[in-house]
Amino acid sequence: MNRVLMASRANLSDIAKALGVSVATVSNAMSGKGRVSQELGRAIREKAKELGYVPSLAGRALSTGRSHVLGLVLADIGHPLFPQFAQAIEHAASEAGYGVLIGDSRGDVEAQSRAIDRLIERGADGIVVVPRHGTRIADIGRPVAVIDSASTPGNTVAADHWNGGVEMGRHLLELGHRSIAIIGLHSDSNVQNDRIGGIREAFFGKGESRLVWIGEMERSLGSGCPLGLVRLVEEGVTAFAAVSDLHALRAITELQQGGVSIPADVSVTGFDDLIWAGVIAPSLTTMRMNMERIAEIAIADLIWQIERLNAAETAPALPAPRHPGRVPMQLIMRQSSGPVLGRSALGDRASVHVRSASSTATDPA
Amino acid sequence: MNRVLMASRANLSDIAKALGVSVATVSNAMSGKGRVSQELGRAIREKAKELGYVPSLAGRALSTGRSHVLGLVLADIGHPLFPQFAQAIEHAASEAGYGVLIGDSRGDVEAQSRAIDRLIERGADGIVVVPRHGTRIADIGRPVAVIDSASTPGNTVAADHWNGGVEMGRHLLELGHRSIAIIGLHSDSNVQNDRIGGIREAFFGKGESRLVWIGEMERSLGSGCPLGLVRLVEEGVTAFAAVSDLHALRAITELQQGGVSIPADVSVTGFDDLIWAGVIAPSLTTMRMNMERIAEIAIADLIWQIERLNAAETAPALPAPRHPGRVPMQLIMRQSSGPVLGRSALGDRASVHVRSASSTATDPA
DNA sequence: CTGAAAGCGCTTACAG
DNA sequence: CTGAAAGCGCTTACAG
């Protein structure tokens, strides 16, 4: 019989009975709200531990109207950055006593709203959204924290992509590069636009930068098509600044396959410090977001919104949390970016080694 | 006043009042359980829609003792495979009416149990675990589905890693390869061991395969160290079969940097079809898991366990779901693996091009 | 076919 | 400082 009791979880009422007090008192003691005498409080907590008491979130949720669960919606859960986000958000939320429910919009804009709706129906108190490029989050009648870029209207917090771009540009300038190609996917991403804007700002008046849009090339040549980077090298480009490590990886392999050596012949840099950045050869110089900090701020902001909602007119308005909307990025210098060497002869050298896969690339126009 | 009512969500009681019936009947009509007359049922559902009724999961959870939330715990949420898992699990769970709460064990074995505990405290009805290499999941007194490898005790469902290995081995044999190197991380992963075992089985008596353990090399040379693959090519290896696309990527870049051309000089293959497999140059031949199917089966099994728990002695025992513990993998042939060409001269050719980063690699012993 | 009632586990004013 | 009571929204036997 004892076993039977052990099997089903103890609840407040069990503790109350065991101690001959009321559940209200037990509840107060556990939450530290209503004042309970020191000794009774201690006795209750002890008994709770003894019985292996675990509060029922469902019961609490029902009476407080708050689930202590947050939703996390990403434009594309399949994106290689998702793990970093998920890990950081989960950690920050967990520290604050919240669980994280995932929603997937599979890269589909319309599905994004449905994912958010589902999360809300599931009772999420608030939602963290890393929106799809060019999407605007509608008012969903519940707290939302948007992580995108400072230039996105309604953005809550994000890495300082623009300045990250500036720093990356400066890094390349310091290495002696004066003609670079910036590689992006498409122009409707605020994050990419900011990074690109920053790089160009750094180069303004000090060197020239041209743009390679992968998305456009793929639209005509098909996914995974060569980007024609070797030709750019022949034209004098000495560095490729990709706005994502994924594109940087693509550039590195295409260049290597074309016989261009990195960083001896050209430099390549990326963004985000994705999983492979440290292990490919050469290892990739990249610009990393401070996910921990971003997640912390997003969660703090969300929780503030949630609590303000609960406080309503009762308490004096909670002061809005002061936080920077932009969190600095960090340059991780690795092997793929190096000083400009004697590259004048490179054009010839590269063309000699060019092999089919990349040499057949049409113009990067 | 109408607005006020709209603002706070409608509940069963609102519907009941509006129609002059009892909440029990409304509940029955909505769930389709107790029999309710056709017309009343229709009227109720109509009114529910009109009022924008969204059931309260908290209320339901409290009365049924089931949260309809599942936990997803991965050894390492930072693993590049996590997005695939998360997406597939989220989808399958969502189809079955369950939400997915994420837990992160940050690659730490002990943290894995704590992550599971936290998820349970949050009320998860069951847990999907993709365990850390070499970990055994303790009985947590709640339904669990383990996704690892068929050779893991207690495994619920997984890709057929062994056979995937066999198929990959055959693919390489068909291309004419007779001497290959298999690249793995470390030997305490069942998944890796199965994949390796399969490849070796295919090669048994038909060619030779040697093993490169990245983990061991890194322990002595540091993370991201060169793997000495060019030397292996000089010794006659014509193909590298990595048990993960991450290692394949490392191999490809190291070989390319060393002046070895892929697939003209050697073939490289991977596993998992990670995000970059299709876009690097050359694109990567790999073996893909059927995540959708695996997730479906894991979720179905989990839900069966959950329902059996509820049914208890009442109903006749639910028949256990019949499912294959091993889901076939699929070979994705891309450019990185090709037929063996005249490679006799390769040894010299490669050594000529070798550059510092990889040429200084010590023995892969 | 429909409804009254109890209960899931917790919190929160309100009395004492 | 402590407790009795109501209520959060739903479900589930059990009557009618």
Tab-separated table of N, CA and C (backbone and C1' of nucleotides) in Angstrom, chain A residues 21-22 24-25 35-37 40 62-63, chain D residues 1-10:
chain	number	residue	atom	x	y	z
A	21	VAL	N	-1.787	20.122	8.380
A	21	VAL	CA	-2.021	21.545	8.104
A	21	VAL	C	-2.878	21.658	6.846
A	22	SER	N	-3.148	22.878	6.436
A	22	SER	CA	-3.988	23.045	5.248
A	22	SER	C	-3.146	23.125	3.979
A	24	ALA	N	-3.497	25.249	1.742
A	24	ALA	CA	-3.172	26.653	1.498
A	24	ALA	C	-1.828	26.979	2.131
A	25	THR	N	-1.642	26.532	3.327
A	25	THR	CA	-0.383	26.806	4.019
A	25	THR	C	0.783	26.131	3.313
A	35	ARG	N	2.782	34.701	4.325
A	35	ARG	CA	3.835	34.454	5.314
A	35	ARG	C	3.484	33.240	6.159
A	36	VAL	N	4.451	32.392	6.278
A	36	VAL	CA	4.328	31.164	7.049
A	36	VAL	C	5.485	31.170	8.040
A	37	SER	N	5.253	30.663	9.238
A	37	SER	CA	6.324	30.695	10.244
A	37	SER	C	7.529	29.889	9.766
A	40	LEU	N	7.372	26.061	10.565
A	40	LEU	CA	6.382	25.333	9.772
A	40	LEU	C	6.871	25.239	8.327
A	62	LEU	N	-3.538	25.935	-14.523
A	62	LEU	CA	-4.983	26.156	-14.547
A	62	LEU	C	-5.391	27.275	-13.590
A	63	SER	N	-4.782	27.305	-12.432
A	63	SER	CA	-5.213	28.321	-11.472
A	63	SER	C	-4.577	29.678	-11.735
D	1	DC	P	4.396	35.969	10.355
D	1	DC	O5'	3.441	34.830	10.889
D	1	DC	C5'	3.905	33.844	11.786
D	1	DC	C4'	2.740	32.946	12.085
D	1	DC	C3'	2.531	31.835	11.052
D	1	DC	O3'	2.171	30.643	11.753
D	1	DC	C1'	0.570	33.144	11.195
D	2	DT	P	2.158	29.265	11.077
D	2	DT	O5'	0.640	29.108	10.668
D	2	DT	C5'	-0.293	28.684	11.657
D	2	DT	C4'	-1.673	28.612	11.070
D	2	DT	C3'	-1.873	27.613	9.932
D	2	DT	O3'	-2.738	26.601	10.407
D	2	DT	C1'	-2.951	29.678	9.473
D	3	DG	P	-3.254	25.425	9.451
D	3	DG	O5'	-4.653	26.032	8.985
D	3	DG	C5'	-5.593	26.439	9.972
D	3	DG	C4'	-6.924	26.725	9.318
D	3	DG	C3'	-7.371	25.685	8.300
D	3	DG	O3'	-8.783	25.576	8.379
D	3	DG	C1'	-7.162	27.766	7.233
D	4	DA	P	-9.522	24.330	7.833
D	4	DA	O5'	-10.884	24.986	7.340
D	4	DA	C5'	-11.293	26.246	7.867
D	4	DA	C4'	-12.365	26.851	6.984
D	4	DA	C3'	-13.101	25.877	6.081
D	4	DA	O3'	-14.376	26.448	5.801
D	4	DA	C1'	-11.779	27.283	4.750
D	5	DA	P	-15.341	25.757	4.710
D	5	DA	O5'	-14.992	26.608	3.417
D	5	DA	C5'	-15.008	28.031	3.498
D	5	DA	C4'	-15.043	28.623	2.102
D	5	DA	C3'	-15.739	27.735	1.068
D	5	DA	O3'	-16.403	28.572	0.139
D	5	DA	C1'	-13.509	28.086	0.409
D	6	DA	P	-17.445	27.968	-0.892
D	6	DA	O5'	-17.060	28.820	-2.184
D	6	DA	C5'	-16.481	30.124	-2.021
D	6	DA	C4'	-15.636	30.442	-3.232
D	6	DA	C3'	-16.184	29.840	-4.526
D	6	DA	O3'	-16.093	30.825	-5.546
D	6	DA	C1'	-13.958	29.168	-4.223
D	7	DG	P	-16.825	30.571	-6.932
D	7	DG	O5'	-15.569	30.419	-7.881
D	7	DG	C5'	-14.481	31.329	-7.760
D	7	DG	C4'	-13.353	30.811	-8.604
D	7	DG	C3'	-13.845	30.089	-9.871
D	7	DG	O3'	-13.142	30.579	-10.986
D	7	DG	C1'	-12.327	28.737	-8.686
D	8	DC	P	-13.741	30.373	-12.443
D	8	DC	O5'	-12.427	30.044	-13.268
D	8	DC	C5'	-11.228	30.789	-13.119
D	8	DC	C4'	-10.083	29.903	-13.541
D	8	DC	C3'	-10.473	28.930	-14.642
D	8	DC	O3'	-10.192	29.519	-15.914
D	8	DC	C1'	-9.178	27.855	-12.907
D	9	DG	P	-11.366	29.652	-16.997
D	9	DG	O5'	-11.373	28.205	-17.650
D	9	DG	C5'	-10.191	27.702	-18.238
D	9	DG	C4'	-10.391	26.244	-18.569
D	9	DG	C3'	-11.667	25.930	-19.341
D	9	DG	O3'	-11.310	25.163	-20.470
D	9	DG	C1'	-11.484	24.524	-17.460
D	10	DC	P	-12.378	24.550	-21.438
D	10	DC	O5'	-12.360	23.041	-20.959
D	10	DC	C5'	-11.179	22.283	-21.193
D	10	DC	C4'	-11.177	21.047	-20.337
D	10	DC	C3'	-12.153	19.961	-20.762
D	10	DC	O3'	-11.432	18.989	-21.523
D	10	DC	C1'	-12.054	20.227	-18.380
